[in-house]
PDB file of C-alpha atoms in Angstrom:
ATOM      1  CA  MET P   3       5.038  -5.698  29.734  1.00  0.00           C
ATOM      2  CA  ALA P   4       3.273  -6.982  26.620  1.00  0.00           C
ATOM      3  CA  VAL P   5       1.045  -9.665  28.175  1.00  0.00           C
ATOM      4  CA  SER P   6      -0.928  -9.504  31.374  1.00  0.00           C
ATOM      5  CA  THR P   7      -1.309 -12.565  33.559  1.00  0.00           C
ATOM      6  CA  SER P   8      -5.063 -12.575  32.987  1.00  0.00           C
ATOM      7  CA  CYS P   9      -4.487 -13.132  29.262  1.00  0.00           C
ATOM      8  CA  LEU P  10      -2.325 -16.152  30.017  1.00  0.00           C
ATOM      9  CA  GLY P  11      -4.606 -17.592  32.738  1.00  0.00           C
ATOM     10  CA  LYS P  12      -7.741 -17.319  30.617  1.00  0.00           C
ATOM     11  CA  ASN P  13      -6.057 -19.358  27.896  1.00  0.00           C
ATOM     12  CA  GLY P  14      -5.650 -22.358  30.191  1.00  0.00           C
ATOM     13  CA  ILE P  15      -1.978 -21.779  30.940  1.00  0.00           C
ATOM     14  CA  GLN P  16      -1.038 -23.442  34.219  1.00  0.00           C
ATOM     15  CA  LEU P  17       0.202 -21.161  36.963  1.00  0.00           C
ATOM     16  CA  CYS P  18       3.787 -22.499  36.906  1.00  0.00           C
ATOM     17  CA  VAL P  19       4.073 -21.919  33.123  1.00  0.00           C
ATOM     18  CA  GLU P  20       2.418 -18.494  33.517  1.00  0.00           C
ATOM     19  CA  ARG P  21       5.062 -17.578  36.138  1.00  0.00           C
ATOM     20  CA  TRP P  22       7.834 -18.854  33.877  1.00  0.00           C
ATOM     21  CA  ILE P  23       6.614 -16.688  30.968  1.00  0.00           C
ATOM     22  CA  GLN P  24       6.282 -13.635  33.231  1.00  0.00           C
ATOM     23  CA  GLU P  25       9.794 -14.213  34.588  1.00  0.00           C
ATOM     24  CA  CYS P  26      11.176 -14.352  31.044  1.00  0.00           C
ATOM     25  CA  LEU P  27       9.411 -11.086  30.240  1.00  0.00           C
ATOM     26  CA  GLN P  28      10.402  -9.270  33.433  1.00  0.00           C
ATOM     27  CA  SER P  29      14.011 -10.451  33.940  1.00  0.00           C
ATOM     28  CA  THR P  30      15.440  -9.318  30.586  1.00  0.00           C
ATOM     29  CA  SER P  31      18.169  -6.688  30.757  1.00  0.00           C
ATOM     30  CA  PHE P  32      20.551  -5.170  28.233  1.00  0.00           C
ATOM     31  CA  SER P  33      23.998  -3.607  28.213  1.00  0.00           C
ATOM     32  CA  VAL P  34      25.673  -1.804  25.340  1.00  0.00           C
ATOM     33  CA  GLN P  35      29.294  -1.050  24.605  1.00  0.00           C
ATOM     34  CA  ILE P  36      30.385   2.496  23.839  1.00  0.00           C
ATOM     35  CA  ASN P  37      33.913   2.706  22.370  1.00  0.00           C
ATOM     36  CA  GLY P  38      34.560  -0.834  23.631  1.00  0.00           C
ATOM     37  CA  THR P  39      33.484  -0.077  27.202  1.00  0.00           C
ATOM     38  CA  PRO P  40      30.341  -1.831  28.524  1.00  0.00           C
ATOM     39  CA  THR P  41      27.723   0.417  30.078  1.00  0.00           C
ATOM     40  CA  GLY P  42      25.488  -0.519  32.993  1.00  0.00           C
ATOM     41  CA  TYR P  43      22.538  -2.799  32.526  1.00  0.00           C
ATOM     42  CA  PHE P  44      19.062  -1.491  31.790  1.00  0.00           C
ATOM     43  CA  SER P  45      15.662  -3.136  31.375  1.00  0.00           C
ATOM     44  CA  PRO P  46      13.408  -2.704  28.333  1.00  0.00           C
ATOM     45  CA  SER P  47      10.339  -0.579  28.978  1.00  0.00           C
ATOM     46  CA  ARG P  48       7.987  -3.069  27.310  1.00  0.00           C
ATOM     47  CA  GLY P  49       7.611  -6.050  25.027  1.00  0.00           C
ATOM     48  CA  LEU P  50       9.935  -8.742  23.742  1.00  0.00           C
ATOM     49  CA  ARG P  51      13.107  -8.497  21.719  1.00  0.00           C
ATOM     50  CA  GLN P  52      12.727  -9.032  17.990  1.00  0.00           C
ATOM     51  CA  GLY P  53      13.135 -12.723  17.243  1.00  0.00           C
ATOM     52  CA  ASP P  54      12.463 -13.797  20.816  1.00  0.00           C
ATOM     53  CA  PRO P  55      11.299 -17.463  20.804  1.00  0.00           C
ATOM     54  CA  LEU P  56       8.396 -16.529  23.118  1.00  0.00           C
ATOM     55  CA  SER P  57       6.956 -14.160  20.516  1.00  0.00           C
ATOM     56  CA  PRO P  58       4.966 -16.703  18.454  1.00  0.00           C
ATOM     57  CA  LEU P  59       3.515 -18.331  21.589  1.00  0.00           C
ATOM     58  CA  LEU P  60       2.409 -15.021  23.084  1.00  0.00           C
ATOM     59  CA  PHE P  61       1.007 -13.907  19.714  1.00  0.00           C
ATOM     60  CA  VAL P  62      -1.142 -17.056  19.538  1.00  0.00           C
ATOM     61  CA  LEU P  63      -2.313 -16.721  23.126  1.00  0.00           C
ATOM     62  CA  CYS P  64      -3.292 -13.046  22.773  1.00  0.00           C
ATOM     63  CA  THR P  65      -4.877 -13.673  19.393  1.00  0.00           C
ATOM     64  CA  LYS P  66      -6.865 -16.551  20.832  1.00  0.00           C
ATOM     65  CA  GLY P  67      -8.069 -14.283  23.636  1.00  0.00           C
ATOM     66  CA  PHE P  68      -9.024 -11.523  21.187  1.00  0.00           C
ATOM     67  CA  ALA P  69     -10.890 -14.029  18.981  1.00  0.00           C
ATOM     68  CA  ALA P  70     -12.824 -15.305  22.046  1.00  0.00           C
ATOM     69  CA  ILE P  71     -13.886 -11.720  22.887  1.00  0.00           C
ATOM     70  CA  LEU P  72     -14.990 -11.200  19.275  1.00  0.00           C
ATOM     71  CA  ARG P  73     -16.937 -14.494  19.182  1.00  0.00           C
ATOM     72  CA  LYS P  74     -18.751 -13.534  22.404  1.00  0.00           C
ATOM     73  CA  ALA P  75     -19.649 -10.145  20.962  1.00  0.00           C
ATOM     74  CA  ILE P  76     -21.026 -11.879  17.868  1.00  0.00           C
ATOM     75  CA  ALA P  77     -22.956 -14.414  19.947  1.00  0.00           C
ATOM     76  CA  ASP P  78     -24.434 -11.496  21.959  1.00  0.00           C
ATOM     77  CA  LYS P  79     -25.363  -9.769  18.651  1.00  0.00           C
ATOM     78  CA  ARG P  80     -23.138  -6.792  19.458  1.00  0.00           C
ATOM     79  CA  LEU P  81     -21.134  -7.410  16.254  1.00  0.00           C
ATOM     80  CA  GLY P  82     -22.314  -9.159  13.118  1.00  0.00           C
ATOM     81  CA  GLY P  83     -19.491  -9.709  10.663  1.00  0.00           C
ATOM     82  CA  VAL P  84     -20.119  -9.652   6.921  1.00  0.00           C
ATOM     83  CA  LYS P  85     -20.965 -12.085   4.134  1.00  0.00           C
ATOM     84  CA  VAL P  86     -19.019 -12.008   0.887  1.00  0.00           C
ATOM     85  CA  ALA P  87     -21.696 -13.983  -0.949  1.00  0.00           C
ATOM     86  CA  PRO P  88     -25.318 -14.905  -0.183  1.00  0.00           C
ATOM     87  CA  ARG P  89     -24.539 -18.536   0.758  1.00  0.00           C
ATOM     88  CA  ALA P  90     -21.181 -17.823   2.403  1.00  0.00           C
ATOM     89  CA  PRO P  91     -20.618 -17.842   6.173  1.00  0.00           C
ATOM     90  CA  HIS P  92     -20.252 -14.609   8.103  1.00  0.00           C
ATOM     91  CA  ILE P  93     -16.675 -13.367   8.475  1.00  0.00           C
ATOM     92  CA  SER P  94     -15.908 -11.285  11.551  1.00  0.00           C
ATOM     93  CA  HIS P  95     -12.115 -11.276  11.680  1.00  0.00           C
ATOM     94  CA  LEU P  96      -8.853 -12.411  10.094  1.00  0.00           C
ATOM     95  CA  PHE P  97      -5.545 -12.414  11.971  1.00  0.00           C
ATOM     96  CA  PHE P  98      -2.111 -12.296  10.424  1.00  0.00           C
ATOM     97  CA  ALA P  99       1.372 -11.996  11.950  1.00  0.00           C
ATOM     98  CA  ASP P 100       1.227  -8.224  12.386  1.00  0.00           C
ATOM     99  CA  ASP P 101      -2.274  -7.303  11.194  1.00  0.00           C
ATOM    100  CA  SER P 102      -5.829  -7.868  12.274  1.00  0.00           C
ATOM    101  CA  TYR P 103      -8.795  -7.331   9.965  1.00  0.00           C
ATOM    102  CA  LEU P 104     -12.164  -6.846  11.645  1.00  0.00           C
ATOM    103  CA  PHE P 105     -15.374  -6.913   9.593  1.00  0.00           C
ATOM    104  CA  LEU P 106     -18.647  -5.418  10.730  1.00  0.00           C
ATOM    105  CA  ARG P 107     -21.714  -3.713   9.411  1.00  0.00           C
ATOM    106  CA  GLY P 108     -21.168  -0.034   8.606  1.00  0.00           C
ATOM    107  CA  ASN P 109     -23.469   1.410  11.241  1.00  0.00           C
ATOM    108  CA  LEU P 110     -22.871   3.498  14.340  1.00  0.00           C
ATOM    109  CA  HIS P 111     -24.141   0.818  16.699  1.00  0.00           C
ATOM    110  CA  GLU P 112     -21.591  -1.807  15.617  1.00  0.00           C
ATOM    111  CA  CYS P 113     -18.779   0.775  15.495  1.00  0.00           C
ATOM    112  CA  GLU P 114     -19.500   1.743  19.112  1.00  0.00           C
ATOM    113  CA  ASN P 115     -19.643  -1.943  20.066  1.00  0.00           C
ATOM    114  CA  LEU P 116     -16.308  -2.540  18.348  1.00  0.00           C
ATOM    115  CA  ILE P 117     -14.715   0.199  20.426  1.00  0.00           C
ATOM    116  CA  GLU P 118     -16.039  -1.503  23.576  1.00  0.00           C
ATOM    117  CA  VAL P 119     -14.622  -4.852  22.393  1.00  0.00           C
ATOM    118  CA  LEU P 120     -11.223  -3.302  21.669  1.00  0.00           C
ATOM    119  CA  ASN P 121     -11.207  -1.619  25.099  1.00  0.00           C
ATOM    120  CA  GLU P 122     -12.048  -4.964  26.725  1.00  0.00           C
ATOM    121  CA  TYR P 123      -9.162  -6.619  24.854  1.00  0.00           C
ATOM    122  CA  GLU P 124      -6.767  -3.837  25.829  1.00  0.00           C
ATOM    123  CA  GLU P 125      -7.688  -4.253  29.489  1.00  0.00           C
ATOM    124  CA  LEU P 126      -7.343  -8.026  29.324  1.00  0.00           C
ATOM    125  CA  SER P 127      -4.097  -8.224  27.357  1.00  0.00           C
ATOM    126  CA  GLY P 128      -2.202  -5.097  28.326  1.00  0.00           C
ATOM    127  CA  GLN P 129      -1.784  -4.327  24.627  1.00  0.00           C
ATOM    128  CA  ARG P 130      -2.940  -1.107  23.023  1.00  0.00           C
ATOM    129  CA  VAL P 131      -4.435  -0.453  19.620  1.00  0.00           C
ATOM    130  CA  ASN P 132      -2.167   1.889  17.674  1.00  0.00           C
ATOM    131  CA  LEU P 133      -4.664   4.340  16.166  1.00  0.00           C
ATOM    132  CA  ASP P 134      -1.900   5.832  13.967  1.00  0.00           C
ATOM    133  CA  LYS P 135      -1.643   2.441  12.216  1.00  0.00           C
ATOM    134  CA  SER P 136      -5.378   1.790  12.141  1.00  0.00           C
ATOM    135  CA  VAL P 137      -7.610   2.318   9.145  1.00  0.00           C
ATOM    136  CA  VAL P 138     -11.379   2.182   8.735  1.00  0.00           C
ATOM    137  CA  CYS P 139     -12.742   1.278   5.293  1.00  0.00           C
ATOM    138  CA  PHE P 140     -16.344   1.182   4.191  1.00  0.00           C
ATOM    139  CA  SER P 141     -17.976  -0.595   1.275  1.00  0.00           C
ATOM    140  CA  LYS P 142     -19.174   1.655  -1.549  1.00  0.00           C
ATOM    141  CA  ASN P 143     -22.654   0.326  -0.742  1.00  0.00           C
ATOM    142  CA  ILE P 144     -22.718   2.055   2.668  1.00  0.00           C
ATOM    143  CA  ALA P 145     -24.821   5.193   2.799  1.00  0.00           C
ATOM    144  CA  ARG P 146     -23.037   8.177   4.268  1.00  0.00           C
ATOM    145  CA  GLU P 147     -24.649   9.609   7.397  1.00  0.00           C
ATOM    146  CA  ASP P 148     -24.242  13.328   8.071  1.00  0.00           C
TER     147      ASP P 148
END
């Protein structure tokens, strides 16, 4: 299942709506036809169907939860974000439909803290970071540590 109940509850979703969303996620089943003959029903192992109308809502709820975890880490000085200009505000993250960009100082301390934040989000949401689709980039101004 793509969303845990704690992710929904912490976003202020009332219990009855939370149960409705969970029922929609858990009650889905499929059947395929082979040579015109329907097969038995089976349930998906995880997630929503492509184009499911619940997808945007769940994306917003999970993204909101992830942003809250990031803001807390910044308030606790575990992460710092970056500034693109001297008088610009700090930027810690940008979220898009299927991408997340996280900005932090290029030091070991913040990298370790980011791993803790990602683990916390994974535990809360039931989602997992796909490391095969993840990239780490450093500014050319970052000194390389051996």
